[in-house]
Amino acid sequence: MTDSDAAPARRRRGGRSDAPRSRLPEQRPSTQPRLRYRPTEVVSADELESIHLASLRILEEIGMDFLDGEARSMLAAAGADVDESTARVRFDRALIAERIATVPAQFTLHSTSSHRALVIGGDWLAYGSVGSAPNVADLDGGRRIGNRADYQNLIRLAQSLNTIHFLGGYPVEPIDIHASVRHLHATYDALTLSDKPIHAYSLGRQRNIDCLEMVRIARGIDDATLEREPSIFTIINSSSPLRLDAPMLQGIIAYAARNQVVVLTPFTLAGAMAPVTLAGALAQQNAEALAGIAFAQIVRPGAPCVYGGFTSNVDMQSGSPAFGTPEYMRTAMVGGQLARRYGFPYRSSNVCAANALDAQAAYESVFSLWGAVMGGVNFMMHGAGWMEGGLHASYEKMVIDAELLQMVSAFLDGIPVDDDSLAINAIGEVGPGGHFFGVGHTQARFRDAFHHPMISDWRNYETWEEAGRPEAPSKAQRLVRELLDAYEPPPLDAARHDELEAFVARRVSEGGVPTDF
Amino acid sequence: MTDSDAAPARRRRGGRSDAPRSRLPEQRPSTQPRLRYRPTEVVSADELESIHLASLRILEEIGMDFLDGEARSMLAAAGADVDESTARVRFDRALIAERIATVPAQFTLHSTSSHRALVIGGDWLAYGSVGSAPNVADLDGGRRIGNRADYQNLIRLAQSLNTIHFLGGYPVEPIDIHASVRHLHATYDALTLSDKPIHAYSLGRQRNIDCLEMVRIARGIDDATLEREPSIFTIINSSSPLRLDAPMLQGIIAYAARNQVVVLTPFTLAGAMAPVTLAGALAQQNAEALAGIAFAQIVRPGAPCVYGGFTSNVDMQSGSPAFGTPEYMRTAMVGGQLARRYGFPYRSSNVCAANALDAQAAYESVFSLWGAVMGGVNFMMHGAGWMEGGLHASYEKMVIDAELLQMVSAFLDGIPVDDDSLAINAIGEVGPGGHFFGVGHTQARFRDAFHHPMISDWRNYETWEEAGRPEAPSKAQRLVRELLDAYEPPPLDAARHDELEAFVARRVSEGGVPTDF
C-alpha cells in the first residue's frame, strides 16, 4: 500500500480524521476464520489406522518415561503399568481409548476482555504470535539477545495486529529479568499491554500457581469461574523420544486440574529425536501426544486439551532442524488427520528456518501455512514473527506474517454464489469487448470486493522504482513504527490492575521462585 | 546448500568427478509428479452447477463475438446462432454439451526427445517455464527489454532445470528479431537449445503453418505422425469479456485441425474485464472457455484441449492486476472444479505481482501454487521465472521457482506407511531419551529421506553471518551462473538439424510473414 492510498483507505473504512492514525493500514477485523474447506488427507483411512495402531503398540510395548513421581502415582492409580525403578510407564490401548474419550472437541479460551474470547476446535481457527525465541531482531537494531523492552514492544505489536488472536508465549525471552521473578513481570506485561489470551510456561509448581492467580486477578473472577472458563494455555513439549520431564508433568497437573488448556506437542524431528521415516516420526508423535493427553484427562476428565503436531525433519548433513519443508507440510496434514480421528482440537505452526527476511523466509512460511491450514489447524502457534527455526523473533516478520494470515483468512472466506454474485445482468450490460470498471454492479461492490494488502506492493515498476524500490522488509519496518507509535494499551479495570501490581510486588518481595530445579 | 556440502552431494548422487559439474546442485529427476491428494472444493456441488448454468445462460442469451469469418462459418454449420452483421455467436446449451463431450481427458504431449513426452490430464502434473514477458531481469544487469541473447539463455536455464517439463512460450520476447521472422528464429532456438515440449503463438495463419512444420522437422516425423502425436501447444486467450479475436480463432483452427494442443485461457480480471464478484468472473471465464473449447472440437472432434483458469483481481485503487491473492487462490481452485466437471485437463499458473525478488514475490508465488495444486492443476504455466504480473522474466526467479516446484513435487510424494516406515523396532531400539542419528534404520535411509534444497539456507546464524549473510536472490544468482556454465545443448539428429536450418533460411529469405495484420 502506498503512502498516497493508505490515508484515504483508512479514512474511508474507519472514518477517523486524526492525522497520525490515518496512516495506519486497513486491517481485517479480528474475527476468527472458519475452516470451510475439507482438509487434505495425505494418508488413507487404512494408513491412518496403521499409524494409530503403531502408536498404541509403542505405548504398550516400549512405553514412555514419566519423570515425576506424583504423575507416576496418578498413572498407576488409573491403571497404567508403572515401573518405579526406571520411571517407565506402559499403557494398555483400552486405557488410552477410555481416557482420551473425555477431551472436549471444542471449548472457549477467555482473556481479560470478553470480546477477545476464542473458540478452539471444531471448524474454528485462531492465530497466535511467535513464542519463546531467545533472540530478537529488527532492521534497525539487528539481531540481539532477548530483553524486556523488546518483549514489551513485540506484545504491543501483537496487540495492534487484528489478525493475531492470542499471545503464543513470550515473543522473546526477557533475559534481563532474573529467572526467579521473570514469570511475574512478564505475565504482568502480557496481561496489561494486551487483552488477548495468554500462555503460561510450565516451569515448576510455584510458577504455575502464580500464573493462574495472575490471570484470575486480571480477569476479575473468582476461582470457581476460572475453573469453568479456561483462561490460559500451556504448551507441553514431550522430550522426544518418549519422555515427559518433571516441569512438563507438573504443568499438566497444575493447569488441567484447574480446567485450563494443555497443548500437548511432541517435538519429533525426523532423523534426530524420531525415526527418519515420516510414518515412524508420526507414530512416535502420536504415541507421545496420546500419552500426555490421556494423563491430562486422568488429572481431570474433560479438561481442555489440544493435539499438537510439530514433526519436521533435520538437514541430514548438518543436523539443523528444517521447517516449511515438504516433509513438514505432509506431517502437518497427517497430524490434523490424527487429531480429527480422536476429535481433538489441532495445533500446528507457521515456521521457517530462514536467517534473513528474504524469499526463503516467505516461502517456508507459506508452505507451513499450507500444511497447517489444509491440515485443519485450529490453534496456530507462532503465527506471526517466527524466524531462524525459532531462534529469533522478528518485528518485521511479525507484520509480514500478519499479512500472510490475513490472506489465509480471506482465502477461507469462500466464494458466495447466488444470482447477485453470478452477475449475469452485469455481464449482459457490459457485453463483449466492454469493461466493468464503470458499471453499477462494480461500483456498488468494489470497496470491499477484494483483500486489501498491508505489505504487497502492486505499483507499476516505474512508480515503484521512483519510490526507491522498496522491498517487503522495509515496508514492514515502516508499519512496525507506525503501529507502535499508534499503540494504546487496552483498558483494564483499575481495581484489577492495582491488585495485579500488588500481587507481583508481594511475590517479588518474597523472592519469586527458586531457580535451581 | 553450502559450498562445502554441494560438491559431495553431487558426487554421491551423480557419480561425476569432473570439477565444474560437481558444483551443480542436486535436483529431483524430471519425472512428472502425480496429484495424489483430493483437490480442494471451494464451492459446493450445487454452487458449481450454478456457475455452470450461469455460463450456459451467458452463451445462450448474451453470446460471444467471434472476430473471424471462417470461424463463424464453421460455427453456423455446426448449429450455432451466428449474427454475421455483429459477429455475435450464441450457443444452445445442448450444442455446447454435445461438442465438449469429445475432449480427451488425458493425452501425451511429445517433443524432440522421446523421454521428454508428457502426460497432460488425469492425475498428472507438468510444469512450464515463464512465457511472454516483454522484459527480462537479472541481478547483474537489472531490468531490460527482451532480446534474443536473454531469450536463449533463459531457454538454456529452463533446459537445465529438471523440474521444468515444458517451455511455456518465449520466456522473454526477443524484440531484436524483426517481427516478420521472429517466430522462425525463436522457434529454431527453442527446438535446438532445448528438447522439452514447446509452445507456438497463434499470431496468424502463416506463422501457425511455419511452427507446425518446424516441430515436425525437428521431431523427424511425417505429417500423419504429427497428427497422431500432439507435439506443440498454443495458448488461446479470449479477449475478455466475451470475445475471441481473429489470430486466436485462426490458431484454434490451425492447431486443432492438426490435432495439436489448444489451451483455452480467458484472462478474466475481476473488476476490469470480468465482474467484480468472483462467482461472476468465474461464470464468464467458464462461458469463454466452453465456447472456445467447443469451437476447437467443431474444428476437429477429439483434438486435445486444456481448460485454462486465470481469473484474478485488480487493485481497485490503481487498476493494476494482482496475482497470488486470496481471490486468485479461490478462483484457481474453482477453475479446477469446473474443469473436472467436464473431464478436461486443467491449466493454472505460478504468478506474482512483485517487482522485486523479495518476500512478496515468494509468498505470492506459493499462494498461487497452493491455489493451483490444491485446485488440481495438470498444466502449470509460468511455473518458473514469472515476475511483475508477467511484465518481466527473471533468471533468479526461475531458479527460486524451480526450488518451489521441487518442494511441491516432494509434497506430492505422499507418505509411505508400512511396517518398515512405521519403525517400531527402531523406536524400541532407541528408547526413551535416546537419539536416532546412529541407528541402522536411520543410516540406511538418511541420504534420500528428505527433500534436498537448492536455495534454502539452513546453516546456523553464525556460520551464515560469516559467509556474508547471503539471501535467496544471491544464492539463485550463483546457481544461474553455474547452470549456464555447465549447459550443454541436447542432442539433435544432424539431418533434422540441417533440415530445420534450411527451412528457417528459406522462410527468412522469403521475408517471413507480413506484420501488418
PDB file of C-alpha atoms in Angstrom, chain A residues 5 12 37-38 40-43 47 50-51 54 57-58 62-65 88 143 240-243 270-280 282-284 313-320 322 324-327 329-331 333-334 353-360 362-364 366-367 369-370 373-374 388 392 400 403-404 407-408 410-411 413-417 420-424 427-428 430-437 441-442 445-446 449-452 455-462 464 471-472, chain B residues 5 12 37-38 40-43 47 50-51 54 57-58 62-65 88 143 240-243 270-280 282-284 313-320 322 324-327 329-331 333-334 353-360 362-364 366-367 369-370 373-374 388 392 400 403-404 407-408 410-411 413-417 420-424 427-428 430-437 441-442 445-446 449-452 455-462 464 471-472:
ATOM      1  CA  ASP A   5      -3.573   5.480  -0.969  1.00  0.00           C
ATOM      2  CA  ARG A  12     -12.862   5.526   4.154  1.00  0.00           C
ATOM      3  CA  TYR A  37     -12.800 -26.467   3.085  1.00  0.00           C
ATOM      4  CA  ARG A  38     -12.315 -30.184   3.546  1.00  0.00           C
ATOM      5  CA  THR A  40      -6.301 -32.620   2.764  1.00  0.00           C
ATOM      6  CA  GLU A  41      -5.814 -36.292   3.509  1.00  0.00           C
ATOM      7  CA  VAL A  42      -2.210 -37.255   2.874  1.00  0.00           C
ATOM      8  CA  VAL A  43      -2.693 -40.826   4.069  1.00  0.00           C
ATOM      9  CA  GLU A  47      -2.848 -45.901   6.643  1.00  0.00           C
ATOM     10  CA  SER A  50      -1.841 -48.169  10.883  1.00  0.00           C
ATOM     11  CA  ILE A  51      -0.187 -45.079  12.380  1.00  0.00           C
ATOM     12  CA  ALA A  54       1.646 -48.358  15.766  1.00  0.00           C
ATOM     13  CA  ARG A  57       1.927 -50.621  20.261  1.00  0.00           C
ATOM     14  CA  ILE A  58       4.675 -48.140  21.176  1.00  0.00           C
ATOM     15  CA  ILE A  62       8.032 -49.703  24.724  1.00  0.00           C
ATOM     16  CA  GLY A  63       6.272 -47.227  26.988  1.00  0.00           C
ATOM     17  CA  MET A  64       7.276 -43.699  27.961  1.00  0.00           C
ATOM     18  CA  ASP A  65       9.360 -42.269  30.780  1.00  0.00           C
ATOM     19  CA  ARG A  88       8.861 -46.231  32.548  1.00  0.00           C
ATOM     20  CA  ARG A 143      19.796  -9.444  15.982  1.00  0.00           C
ATOM     21  CA  SER A 240      11.246 -36.842  22.360  1.00  0.00           C
ATOM     22  CA  PRO A 241      11.743 -39.698  22.126  1.00  0.00           C
ATOM     23  CA  LEU A 242       9.175 -40.872  24.646  1.00  0.00           C
ATOM     24  CA  ARG A 243       9.823 -38.761  27.703  1.00  0.00           C
ATOM     25  CA  ALA A 270      12.572 -36.947  11.963  1.00  0.00           C
ATOM     26  CA  GLY A 271      16.117 -38.264  11.809  1.00  0.00           C
ATOM     27  CA  ALA A 272      17.101 -36.930  15.245  1.00  0.00           C
ATOM     28  CA  MET A 273      14.536 -37.329  18.031  1.00  0.00           C
ATOM     29  CA  ALA A 274      12.259 -39.510  15.889  1.00  0.00           C
ATOM     30  CA  PRO A 275      12.650 -42.062  13.092  1.00  0.00           C
ATOM     31  CA  VAL A 276      13.952 -40.808   9.749  1.00  0.00           C
ATOM     32  CA  THR A 277      10.776 -42.117   8.097  1.00  0.00           C
ATOM     33  CA  LEU A 278       7.819 -39.737   8.350  1.00  0.00           C
ATOM     34  CA  ALA A 279       5.361 -42.527   9.180  1.00  0.00           C
ATOM     35  CA  GLY A 280       7.586 -43.560  12.076  1.00  0.00           C
ATOM     36  CA  LEU A 282       4.238 -39.569  13.183  1.00  0.00           C
ATOM     37  CA  ALA A 283       3.639 -42.834  15.060  1.00  0.00           C
ATOM     38  CA  GLN A 284       6.016 -41.609  17.753  1.00  0.00           C
ATOM     39  CA  ASN A 313      12.971 -33.060   9.655  1.00  0.00           C
ATOM     40  CA  VAL A 314      16.609 -32.268  10.173  1.00  0.00           C
ATOM     41  CA  ASP A 315      19.127 -31.473   7.470  1.00  0.00           C
ATOM     42  CA  MET A 316      20.929 -34.819   7.382  1.00  0.00           C
ATOM     43  CA  GLN A 317      24.234 -33.096   6.506  1.00  0.00           C
ATOM     44  CA  SER A 318      24.339 -30.622   9.378  1.00  0.00           C
ATOM     45  CA  GLY A 319      21.727 -31.873  11.805  1.00  0.00           C
ATOM     46  CA  SER A 320      19.987 -28.472  11.704  1.00  0.00           C
ATOM     47  CA  ALA A 322      14.338 -27.562   8.906  1.00  0.00           C
ATOM     48  CA  GLY A 324       8.400 -25.275   5.982  1.00  0.00           C
ATOM     49  CA  THR A 325       9.768 -28.269   4.094  1.00  0.00           C
ATOM     50  CA  PRO A 326       7.731 -30.730   2.020  1.00  0.00           C
ATOM     51  CA  GLU A 327       8.182 -33.117   4.949  1.00  0.00           C
ATOM     52  CA  MET A 329       3.736 -29.952   5.098  1.00  0.00           C
ATOM     53  CA  ARG A 330       2.857 -33.628   4.918  1.00  0.00           C
ATOM     54  CA  THR A 331       3.291 -34.304   8.620  1.00  0.00           C
ATOM     55  CA  MET A 333      -1.569 -32.602   7.410  1.00  0.00           C
ATOM     56  CA  VAL A 334      -1.342 -36.102   8.859  1.00  0.00           C
ATOM     57  CA  ALA A 353      14.355 -21.889   9.097  1.00  0.00           C
ATOM     58  CA  ALA A 354      15.485 -18.708   7.311  1.00  0.00           C
ATOM     59  CA  ASN A 355      18.045 -16.378   8.890  1.00  0.00           C
ATOM     60  CA  ALA A 356      17.072 -13.402   6.712  1.00  0.00           C
ATOM     61  CA  LEU A 357      13.674 -11.906   5.903  1.00  0.00           C
ATOM     62  CA  ASP A 358      14.041 -12.958   2.282  1.00  0.00           C
ATOM     63  CA  ALA A 359      12.201 -15.120  -0.224  1.00  0.00           C
ATOM     64  CA  GLN A 360      13.157 -18.225   1.772  1.00  0.00           C
ATOM     65  CA  ALA A 362       8.356 -16.212   2.941  1.00  0.00           C
ATOM     66  CA  TYR A 363       8.164 -19.462   1.009  1.00  0.00           C
ATOM     67  CA  GLU A 364       8.938 -21.631   4.026  1.00  0.00           C
ATOM     68  CA  VAL A 366       3.589 -20.123   3.281  1.00  0.00           C
ATOM     69  CA  PHE A 367       4.413 -23.806   2.826  1.00  0.00           C
ATOM     70  CA  LEU A 369       0.649 -22.352   6.425  1.00  0.00           C
ATOM     71  CA  TRP A 370      -0.408 -24.563   3.510  1.00  0.00           C
ATOM     72  CA  VAL A 373      -4.448 -24.836   7.092  1.00  0.00           C
ATOM     73  CA  MET A 374      -5.140 -27.697   4.696  1.00  0.00           C
ATOM     74  CA  GLU A 388      15.521 -18.949  12.194  1.00  0.00           C
ATOM     75  CA  HIS A 392      14.845 -15.212  16.841  1.00  0.00           C
ATOM     76  CA  ILE A 400       4.652  -9.739   7.099  1.00  0.00           C
ATOM     77  CA  GLU A 403      -0.268 -10.095   6.006  1.00  0.00           C
ATOM     78  CA  LEU A 404       0.034 -13.825   5.236  1.00  0.00           C
ATOM     79  CA  MET A 407      -4.538 -13.617   3.157  1.00  0.00           C
ATOM     80  CA  VAL A 408      -5.257 -17.085   4.559  1.00  0.00           C
ATOM     81  CA  ALA A 410      -9.548 -14.119   3.060  1.00  0.00           C
ATOM     82  CA  PHE A 411      -8.899 -17.395   1.232  1.00  0.00           C
ATOM     83  CA  ASP A 413     -13.911 -16.642   3.146  1.00  0.00           C
ATOM     84  CA  GLY A 414     -15.061 -18.890   0.309  1.00  0.00           C
ATOM     85  CA  ILE A 415     -16.963 -17.572  -2.687  1.00  0.00           C
ATOM     86  CA  PRO A 416     -20.614 -16.584  -2.335  1.00  0.00           C
ATOM     87  CA  VAL A 417     -22.582 -17.963  -5.268  1.00  0.00           C
ATOM     88  CA  ASP A 420     -26.368 -11.353  -7.478  1.00  0.00           C
ATOM     89  CA  SER A 421     -22.770 -12.578  -7.449  1.00  0.00           C
ATOM     90  CA  LEU A 422     -23.153 -14.549 -10.691  1.00  0.00           C
ATOM     91  CA  ALA A 423     -23.722 -11.132 -12.265  1.00  0.00           C
ATOM     92  CA  ILE A 424     -25.367 -12.249 -15.497  1.00  0.00           C
ATOM     93  CA  ILE A 427     -22.153  -9.261 -17.963  1.00  0.00           C
ATOM     94  CA  GLY A 428     -25.040  -8.521 -20.338  1.00  0.00           C
ATOM     95  CA  VAL A 430     -21.114  -4.659 -20.358  1.00  0.00           C
ATOM     96  CA  GLY A 431     -21.288  -7.068 -23.298  1.00  0.00           C
ATOM     97  CA  PRO A 432     -18.462  -8.390 -25.485  1.00  0.00           C
ATOM     98  CA  GLY A 433     -15.480  -6.056 -25.656  1.00  0.00           C
ATOM     99  CA  GLY A 434     -16.623  -3.741 -22.877  1.00  0.00           C
ATOM    100  CA  HIS A 435     -15.209  -3.200 -19.399  1.00  0.00           C
ATOM    101  CA  PHE A 436     -16.574  -3.496 -15.899  1.00  0.00           C
ATOM    102  CA  PHE A 437     -14.971  -0.507 -14.124  1.00  0.00           C
ATOM    103  CA  HIS A 441     -22.531  -3.827 -10.166  1.00  0.00           C
ATOM    104  CA  THR A 442     -18.846  -2.965  -9.791  1.00  0.00           C
ATOM    105  CA  ARG A 445     -19.094  -3.557  -4.503  1.00  0.00           C
ATOM    106  CA  PHE A 446     -15.527  -2.535  -5.345  1.00  0.00           C
ATOM    107  CA  ALA A 449     -14.677  -6.880  -3.065  1.00  0.00           C
ATOM    108  CA  PHE A 450     -11.056  -7.911  -2.559  1.00  0.00           C
ATOM    109  CA  HIS A 451      -8.477  -8.378   0.151  1.00  0.00           C
ATOM    110  CA  HIS A 452      -6.541  -5.139   0.821  1.00  0.00           C
ATOM    111  CA  ILE A 455       2.628  -5.057   2.574  1.00  0.00           C
ATOM    112  CA  SER A 456       2.244  -6.224  -1.024  1.00  0.00           C
ATOM    113  CA  ASP A 457       3.348  -3.546  -3.467  1.00  0.00           C
ATOM    114  CA  TRP A 458       1.281  -3.554  -6.660  1.00  0.00           C
ATOM    115  CA  ARG A 459       2.505  -0.263  -8.114  1.00  0.00           C
ATOM    116  CA  ASN A 460       3.845  -0.384 -11.621  1.00  0.00           C
ATOM    117  CA  TYR A 461       7.594  -0.842 -11.976  1.00  0.00           C
ATOM    118  CA  GLU A 462       8.365   2.772 -12.845  1.00  0.00           C
ATOM    119  CA  TRP A 464       7.941   1.666  -7.591  1.00  0.00           C
ATOM    120  CA  GLU A 471      11.091  -4.342  -0.681  1.00  0.00           C
ATOM    121  CA  ALA A 472       8.806  -6.138   1.741  1.00  0.00           C
TER     122      ALA A 472
ATOM    123  CA  ASP B   5      28.197 -29.766   1.036  1.00  0.00           C
ATOM    124  CA  ARG B  12      27.352 -39.024  -4.210  1.00  0.00           C
ATOM    125  CA  TYR B  37      -4.474 -35.694  -2.827  1.00  0.00           C
ATOM    126  CA  ARG B  38      -8.110 -34.853  -3.281  1.00  0.00           C
ATOM    127  CA  THR B  40      -9.935 -28.615  -2.506  1.00  0.00           C
ATOM    128  CA  GLU B  41     -13.545 -27.767  -3.245  1.00  0.00           C
ATOM    129  CA  VAL B  42     -14.144 -24.090  -2.623  1.00  0.00           C
ATOM    130  CA  VAL B  43     -17.761 -24.212  -3.805  1.00  0.00           C
ATOM    131  CA  GLU B  47     -22.826 -23.869  -6.364  1.00  0.00           C
ATOM    132  CA  SER B  50     -24.984 -22.649 -10.600  1.00  0.00           C
ATOM    133  CA  ILE B  51     -21.762 -21.311 -12.111  1.00  0.00           C
ATOM    134  CA  ALA B  54     -24.865 -19.178 -15.495  1.00  0.00           C
ATOM    135  CA  ARG B  57     -27.088 -18.689 -19.991  1.00  0.00           C
ATOM    136  CA  ILE B  58     -24.365 -16.205 -20.915  1.00  0.00           C
ATOM    137  CA  ILE B  62     -25.607 -12.727 -24.478  1.00  0.00           C
ATOM    138  CA  GLY B  63     -23.312 -14.725 -26.742  1.00  0.00           C
ATOM    139  CA  MET B  64     -19.719 -14.081 -27.719  1.00  0.00           C
ATOM    140  CA  ASP B  65     -18.088 -12.148 -30.539  1.00  0.00           C
ATOM    141  CA  ARG B  88     -22.075 -12.289 -32.323  1.00  0.00           C
ATOM    142  CA  ARG B 143      15.674  -4.967 -15.870  1.00  0.00           C
ATOM    143  CA  SER B 240     -12.476 -10.798 -22.146  1.00  0.00           C
ATOM    144  CA  PRO B 241     -15.240 -10.012 -21.907  1.00  0.00           C
ATOM    145  CA  LEU B 242     -16.689 -12.453 -24.396  1.00  0.00           C
ATOM    146  CA  ARG B 243     -14.534 -12.043 -27.482  1.00  0.00           C
ATOM    147  CA  ALA B 270     -12.408  -9.438 -11.745  1.00  0.00           C
ATOM    148  CA  GLY B 271     -13.356  -5.764 -11.609  1.00  0.00           C
ATOM    149  CA  ALA B 272     -11.936  -4.944 -15.058  1.00  0.00           C
ATOM    150  CA  MET B 273     -12.616  -7.467 -17.824  1.00  0.00           C
ATOM    151  CA  ALA B 274     -14.996  -9.508 -15.667  1.00  0.00           C
ATOM    152  CA  PRO B 275     -17.474  -8.859 -12.866  1.00  0.00           C
ATOM    153  CA  VAL B 276     -16.090  -7.685  -9.542  1.00  0.00           C
ATOM    154  CA  THR B 277     -17.704 -10.694  -7.866  1.00  0.00           C
ATOM    155  CA  LEU B 278     -15.650 -13.875  -8.116  1.00  0.00           C
ATOM    156  CA  ALA B 279     -18.668 -16.048  -8.936  1.00  0.00           C
ATOM    157  CA  GLY B 280     -19.485 -13.728 -11.848  1.00  0.00           C
ATOM    158  CA  LEU B 282     -15.846 -17.464 -12.944  1.00  0.00           C
ATOM    159  CA  ALA B 283     -19.157 -17.742 -14.813  1.00  0.00           C
ATOM    160  CA  GLN B 284     -17.708 -15.513 -17.501  1.00  0.00           C
ATOM    161  CA  ASN B 313      -8.485  -9.430  -9.446  1.00  0.00           C
ATOM    162  CA  VAL B 314      -7.333  -5.878  -9.981  1.00  0.00           C
ATOM    163  CA  ASP B 315      -6.283  -3.464  -7.279  1.00  0.00           C
ATOM    164  CA  MET B 316      -9.421  -1.340  -7.205  1.00  0.00           C
ATOM    165  CA  GLN B 317      -7.393   1.793  -6.343  1.00  0.00           C
ATOM    166  CA  SER B 318      -4.932   1.635  -9.224  1.00  0.00           C
ATOM    167  CA  GLY B 319      -6.447  -0.846 -11.644  1.00  0.00           C
ATOM    168  CA  SER B 320      -3.230  -2.909 -11.544  1.00  0.00           C
ATOM    169  CA  ALA B 322      -2.882  -8.597  -8.732  1.00  0.00           C
ATOM    170  CA  GLY B 324      -1.195 -14.726  -5.789  1.00  0.00           C
ATOM    171  CA  THR B 325      -4.026 -13.066  -3.900  1.00  0.00           C
ATOM    172  CA  PRO B 326      -6.663 -14.851  -1.819  1.00  0.00           C
ATOM    173  CA  GLU B 327      -9.009 -14.166  -4.740  1.00  0.00           C
ATOM    174  CA  MET B 329      -6.299 -18.900  -4.880  1.00  0.00           C
ATOM    175  CA  ARG B 330     -10.039 -19.420  -4.692  1.00  0.00           C
ATOM    176  CA  THR B 331     -10.692 -18.929  -8.404  1.00  0.00           C
ATOM    177  CA  MET B 333      -9.463 -23.929  -7.168  1.00  0.00           C
ATOM    178  CA  VAL B 334     -12.943 -23.360  -8.616  1.00  0.00           C
ATOM    179  CA  ALA B 353       2.764  -9.143  -8.939  1.00  0.00           C
ATOM    180  CA  ALA B 354       6.046  -8.337  -7.169  1.00  0.00           C
ATOM    181  CA  ASN B 355       8.616  -6.025  -8.754  1.00  0.00           C
ATOM    182  CA  ALA B 356      11.481  -7.288  -6.592  1.00  0.00           C
ATOM    183  CA  LEU B 357      12.623 -10.799  -5.775  1.00  0.00           C
ATOM    184  CA  ASP B 358      11.638 -10.313  -2.159  1.00  0.00           C
ATOM    185  CA  ALA B 359       9.322 -11.927   0.368  1.00  0.00           C
ATOM    186  CA  GLN B 360       6.316 -10.673  -1.629  1.00  0.00           C
ATOM    187  CA  ALA B 362       7.844 -15.660  -2.779  1.00  0.00           C
ATOM    188  CA  TYR B 363       4.588 -15.525  -0.838  1.00  0.00           C
ATOM    189  CA  GLU B 364       2.504 -14.559  -3.856  1.00  0.00           C
ATOM    190  CA  VAL B 366       3.482 -20.019  -3.100  1.00  0.00           C
ATOM    191  CA  PHE B 367      -0.103 -18.830  -2.629  1.00  0.00           C
ATOM    192  CA  LEU B 369       0.946 -22.729  -6.213  1.00  0.00           C
ATOM    193  CA  TRP B 370      -1.346 -23.551  -3.295  1.00  0.00           C
ATOM    194  CA  VAL B 373      -2.022 -27.562  -6.866  1.00  0.00           C
ATOM    195  CA  MET B 374      -4.935 -27.953  -4.472  1.00  0.00           C
ATOM    196  CA  GLU B 388       5.795  -8.282 -12.029  1.00  0.00           C
ATOM    197  CA  HIS B 392       9.415  -9.331 -16.692  1.00  0.00           C
ATOM    198  CA  ILE B 400      13.893 -19.996  -6.945  1.00  0.00           C
ATOM    199  CA  GLU B 403      13.059 -24.842  -5.847  1.00  0.00           C
ATOM    200  CA  LEU B 404       9.382 -24.178  -5.058  1.00  0.00           C
ATOM    201  CA  MET B 407       9.151 -28.744  -2.969  1.00  0.00           C
ATOM    202  CA  VAL B 408       5.615 -29.110  -4.354  1.00  0.00           C
ATOM    203  CA  ALA B 410       8.153 -33.670  -2.860  1.00  0.00           C
ATOM    204  CA  PHE B 411       4.964 -32.695  -1.013  1.00  0.00           C
ATOM    205  CA  ASP B 413       5.194 -37.766  -2.918  1.00  0.00           C
ATOM    206  CA  GLY B 414       2.863 -38.680  -0.073  1.00  0.00           C
ATOM    207  CA  ILE B 415       3.992 -40.696   2.931  1.00  0.00           C
ATOM    208  CA  PRO B 416       4.611 -44.431   2.598  1.00  0.00           C
ATOM    209  CA  VAL B 417       3.053 -46.245   5.532  1.00  0.00           C
ATOM    210  CA  ASP B 420       9.264 -50.670   7.743  1.00  0.00           C
ATOM    211  CA  SER B 421       8.392 -46.962   7.694  1.00  0.00           C
ATOM    212  CA  LEU B 422       6.419 -47.135  10.944  1.00  0.00           C
ATOM    213  CA  ALA B 423       9.763 -48.050  12.513  1.00  0.00           C
ATOM    214  CA  ILE B 424       8.504 -49.560  15.742  1.00  0.00           C
ATOM    215  CA  ILE B 427      11.799 -46.658  18.214  1.00  0.00           C
ATOM    216  CA  GLY B 428      12.254 -49.597  20.587  1.00  0.00           C
ATOM    217  CA  VAL B 430      16.475 -46.065  20.572  1.00  0.00           C
ATOM    218  CA  GLY B 431      14.092 -45.982  23.534  1.00  0.00           C
ATOM    219  CA  PRO B 432      13.057 -43.050  25.710  1.00  0.00           C
ATOM    220  CA  GLY B 433      15.685 -40.309  25.869  1.00  0.00           C
ATOM    221  CA  GLY B 434      17.874 -41.689  23.070  1.00  0.00           C
ATOM    222  CA  HIS B 435      18.538 -40.336  19.612  1.00  0.00           C
ATOM    223  CA  PHE B 436      18.096 -41.689  16.094  1.00  0.00           C
ATOM    224  CA  PHE B 437      21.202 -40.401  14.300  1.00  0.00           C
ATOM    225  CA  HIS B 441      17.139 -47.613  10.402  1.00  0.00           C
ATOM    226  CA  THR B 442      18.360 -44.024  10.008  1.00  0.00           C
ATOM    227  CA  ARG B 445      17.738 -44.199   4.720  1.00  0.00           C
ATOM    228  CA  PHE B 446      19.113 -40.756   5.541  1.00  0.00           C
ATOM    229  CA  ALA B 449      14.867 -39.485   3.267  1.00  0.00           C
ATOM    230  CA  PHE B 450      14.185 -35.781   2.749  1.00  0.00           C
ATOM    231  CA  HIS B 451      13.980 -33.160   0.024  1.00  0.00           C
ATOM    232  CA  HIS B 452      17.391 -31.571  -0.667  1.00  0.00           C
ATOM    233  CA  ILE B 455      18.377 -22.453  -2.430  1.00  0.00           C
ATOM    234  CA  SER B 456      17.197 -22.724   1.166  1.00  0.00           C
ATOM    235  CA  ASP B 457      19.967 -21.882   3.602  1.00  0.00           C
ATOM    236  CA  TRP B 458      19.770 -23.927   6.786  1.00  0.00           C
ATOM    237  CA  ARG B 459      23.152 -23.050   8.220  1.00  0.00           C
ATOM    238  CA  ASN B 460      23.182 -21.698  11.743  1.00  0.00           C
ATOM    239  CA  TYR B 461      23.107 -17.916  12.099  1.00  0.00           C
ATOM    240  CA  GLU B 462      26.761 -17.530  12.969  1.00  0.00           C
ATOM    241  CA  TRP B 464      25.615 -17.834   7.704  1.00  0.00           C
ATOM    242  CA  GLU B 471      19.938 -14.110   0.804  1.00  0.00           C
ATOM    243  CA  ALA B 472      17.917 -16.213  -1.611  1.00  0.00           C
TER     244      ALA B 472
END
